Amino acid sequence: MAIDLHTHSAHSDGTQTPDELLAEAAECGIEVLALTDHDTFAGWDEALEAGRRHGVRVIRGVEVSCRTDDGISVHLLGYLPDPGHEGLSTALHEARNARDVRARRMVDLLAADFPLTWADVEGVAGRGAAIGRPHIADALIKRGVVATREEAFEGLLAGSSPYFVPHPAPAPEEAVRLVRAAGGVPVFAHPRARARGRVVGVEVMDAMTEAGLAGLEVDHRDNPEAERGWLRDYAAEHGLLVTGSSDFHGRGKPNRLGEHTTTPEMLERLLAEVRSGLD
Ligand code: AMP
Ligand code: FE
Ligand code: FE
Ligand code: ZN
């Protein structure tokens, strides 16, 4: 059974509608797919409906942007949270607003030196999508300033670039508590993704575990192979489940659907941790 628990649609920075995503998943033989757009539940209804049509079971998920005190970016996957939970939905709403303010600042800075407007960026983002650096990258490509998203992320949009502006985000352990409070299951996304910048030390993983973390996304292309062994050991030692996923973004990234998958046993464990929200 092919289970892929981390994918994006155009409701964040993927390039496909949920319908296109589910059609491609069915074509690839994926049986269970989680939609985990950044900081939004906006694609859930479309994905559930498309999943029924294409014969793919859809798990409702979200990828929450977090940041440690010393500025390291952490992504937390939340599976099956109650979308009506006040704390979580408010935090995501604030995150989207903060992203918007931040994206406008970055575009203002870039616009002083390159042919780029806010309208360009809106033009490449899906309607209602929280605008992030990938969209700014796409607008820069359209203007011919860079050739690829990779080139943009390595240069103009890098964390060290004068055009980079950080956006406020909850601490990772706070996000873990929020997802649990909403009845969802929190899984640390690509915990050793060095290519994206600095990664957190074990003390942050300990704090997240203490706060109620349920699992680690071990099989992900951005975790170096050499580090997956100790991640598995850490998970076993702390009773955490282990997932594998593609982090598919459509044409926005080279990641292919189903390139890493989660075992049915781990999916069972994950579903067993979902709280009904009634207590
Ligand atoms: P932001 O959250 O706006 O700072 O942008 C970070 C997002 O950009 C991440 O969620 C990734 O999905 C995406 N990203 C990071 N590096 C790259 C890259 N090299 N190419 C395309 N997308 C990337
Ligand atoms: Fe992304
Ligand atoms: Fe991520
Ligand atoms: Zn992702």
PDB file of C-alpha atoms and ligand atoms in Angstrom, residues 8 13 38-39 63 65 67 73 75 99 102-103 106 130-137 148-154 157 164-165 167 190 195-196 222 247 249 252-254, ligand 1:
ATOM      1  CA  HIS A   8       1.220  20.671  -1.218  1.00  0.00           C
ATOM      2  CA  ASP A  13       3.220  26.777  -2.686  1.00  0.00           C
ATOM      3  CA  HIS A  38       1.634  25.524   4.691  1.00  0.00           C
ATOM      4  CA  ASP A  39      -0.401  27.198   7.457  1.00  0.00           C
ATOM      5  CA  GLU A  63       2.355  22.111   7.770  1.00  0.00           C
ATOM      6  CA  SER A  65       5.731  27.145  10.156  1.00  0.00           C
ATOM      7  CA  ARG A  67      10.800  29.247  14.565  1.00  0.00           C
ATOM      8  CA  SER A  73      13.002  27.494  10.950  1.00  0.00           C
ATOM      9  CA  HIS A  75       8.114  22.781  10.050  1.00  0.00           C
ATOM     10  CA  ARG A  99       3.516  36.053   5.914  1.00  0.00           C
ATOM     11  CA  ARG A 102       6.648  39.948   5.245  1.00  0.00           C
ATOM     12  CA  ALA A 103       6.205  39.052   1.575  1.00  0.00           C
ATOM     13  CA  MET A 106      10.588  41.513   0.583  1.00  0.00           C
ATOM     14  CA  ALA A 130      -0.468  32.494   1.660  1.00  0.00           C
ATOM     15  CA  ILE A 131       2.344  34.115  -0.300  1.00  0.00           C
ATOM     16  CA  GLY A 132       5.813  32.807   0.467  1.00  0.00           C
ATOM     17  CA  ARG A 133       9.273  32.927  -1.032  1.00  0.00           C
ATOM     18  CA  PRO A 134       8.422  30.259  -3.629  1.00  0.00           C
ATOM     19  CA  HIS A 135       5.870  32.631  -5.174  1.00  0.00           C
ATOM     20  CA  ILE A 136       8.341  35.522  -5.166  1.00  0.00           C
ATOM     21  CA  ALA A 137      10.773  33.135  -6.873  1.00  0.00           C
ATOM     22  CA  THR A 148      14.753  28.600 -11.421  1.00  0.00           C
ATOM     23  CA  ARG A 149      13.323  28.548  -7.887  1.00  0.00           C
ATOM     24  CA  GLU A 150      16.623  26.948  -6.771  1.00  0.00           C
ATOM     25  CA  GLU A 151      18.628  29.870  -8.147  1.00  0.00           C
ATOM     26  CA  ALA A 152      16.341  32.302  -6.328  1.00  0.00           C
ATOM     27  CA  PHE A 153      16.611  30.399  -3.034  1.00  0.00           C
ATOM     28  CA  GLU A 154      20.398  30.211  -3.313  1.00  0.00           C
ATOM     29  CA  LEU A 157      15.790  34.873  -1.429  1.00  0.00           C
ATOM     30  CA  PHE A 164      15.311  38.431   3.100  1.00  0.00           C
ATOM     31  CA  VAL A 165      12.813  39.343   5.815  1.00  0.00           C
ATOM     32  CA  HIS A 167       8.240  36.283   9.486  1.00  0.00           C
ATOM     33  CA  HIS A 190      12.185  16.851   7.588  1.00  0.00           C
ATOM     34  CA  ALA A 195      19.922  22.226   2.673  1.00  0.00           C
ATOM     35  CA  ARG A 196      17.224  24.648   3.865  1.00  0.00           C
ATOM     36  CA  ASP A 222      16.168  16.547   2.629  1.00  0.00           C
ATOM     37  CA  ASP A 247       6.823  16.728   0.184  1.00  0.00           C
ATOM     38  CA  HIS A 249       5.005  20.592  -4.655  1.00  0.00           C
ATOM     39  CA  GLY A 252       7.597  23.761  -7.835  1.00  0.00           C
ATOM     40  CA  LYS A 253      10.197  21.240  -6.674  1.00  0.00           C
ATOM     41  CA  PRO A 254      11.881  18.120  -8.055  1.00  0.00           C
TER      42      PRO A 254
HETATM   43  P1  AMP B   1       8.977  30.806   3.256  1.00  0.00           P
HETATM   44  O1  AMP B   1       8.179  29.940   4.192  1.00  0.00           O
HETATM   45  O2  AMP B   1       8.154  31.793   2.526  1.00  0.00           O
HETATM   46  O3  AMP B   1      10.186  31.400   3.915  1.00  0.00           O
HETATM   47  O4  AMP B   1       9.552  29.822   2.126  1.00  0.00           O
HETATM   48  C1  AMP B   1      10.020  28.561   2.484  1.00  0.00           C
HETATM   49  C2  AMP B   1       9.383  27.548   1.579  1.00  0.00           C
HETATM   50  O5  AMP B   1      10.076  27.575   0.354  1.00  0.00           O
HETATM   51  C3  AMP B   1       9.506  26.116   2.091  1.00  0.00           C
HETATM   52  O6  AMP B   1       8.310  25.706   2.640  1.00  0.00           O
HETATM   53  C4  AMP B   1       9.795  25.300   0.886  1.00  0.00           C
HETATM   54  O7  AMP B   1       8.642  24.612   0.440  1.00  0.00           O
HETATM   55  C5  AMP B   1      10.185  26.272  -0.179  1.00  0.00           C
HETATM   56  N1  AMP B   1      11.583  26.086  -0.596  1.00  0.00           N
HETATM   57  C6  AMP B   1      12.699  26.095   0.150  1.00  0.00           C
HETATM   58  N2  AMP B   1      13.806  25.923  -0.603  1.00  0.00           N
HETATM   59  C7  AMP B   1      13.362  25.812  -1.880  1.00  0.00           C
HETATM   60  C8  AMP B   1      14.003  25.621  -3.149  1.00  0.00           C
HETATM   61  N3  AMP B   1      15.339  25.508  -3.247  1.00  0.00           N
HETATM   62  N4  AMP B   1      13.224  25.542  -4.239  1.00  0.00           N
HETATM   63  C9  AMP B   1      11.889  25.664  -4.147  1.00  0.00           C
HETATM   64  N5  AMP B   1      11.215  25.840  -2.986  1.00  0.00           N
HETATM   65  C10 AMP B   1      11.955  25.912  -1.868  1.00  0.00           C
END
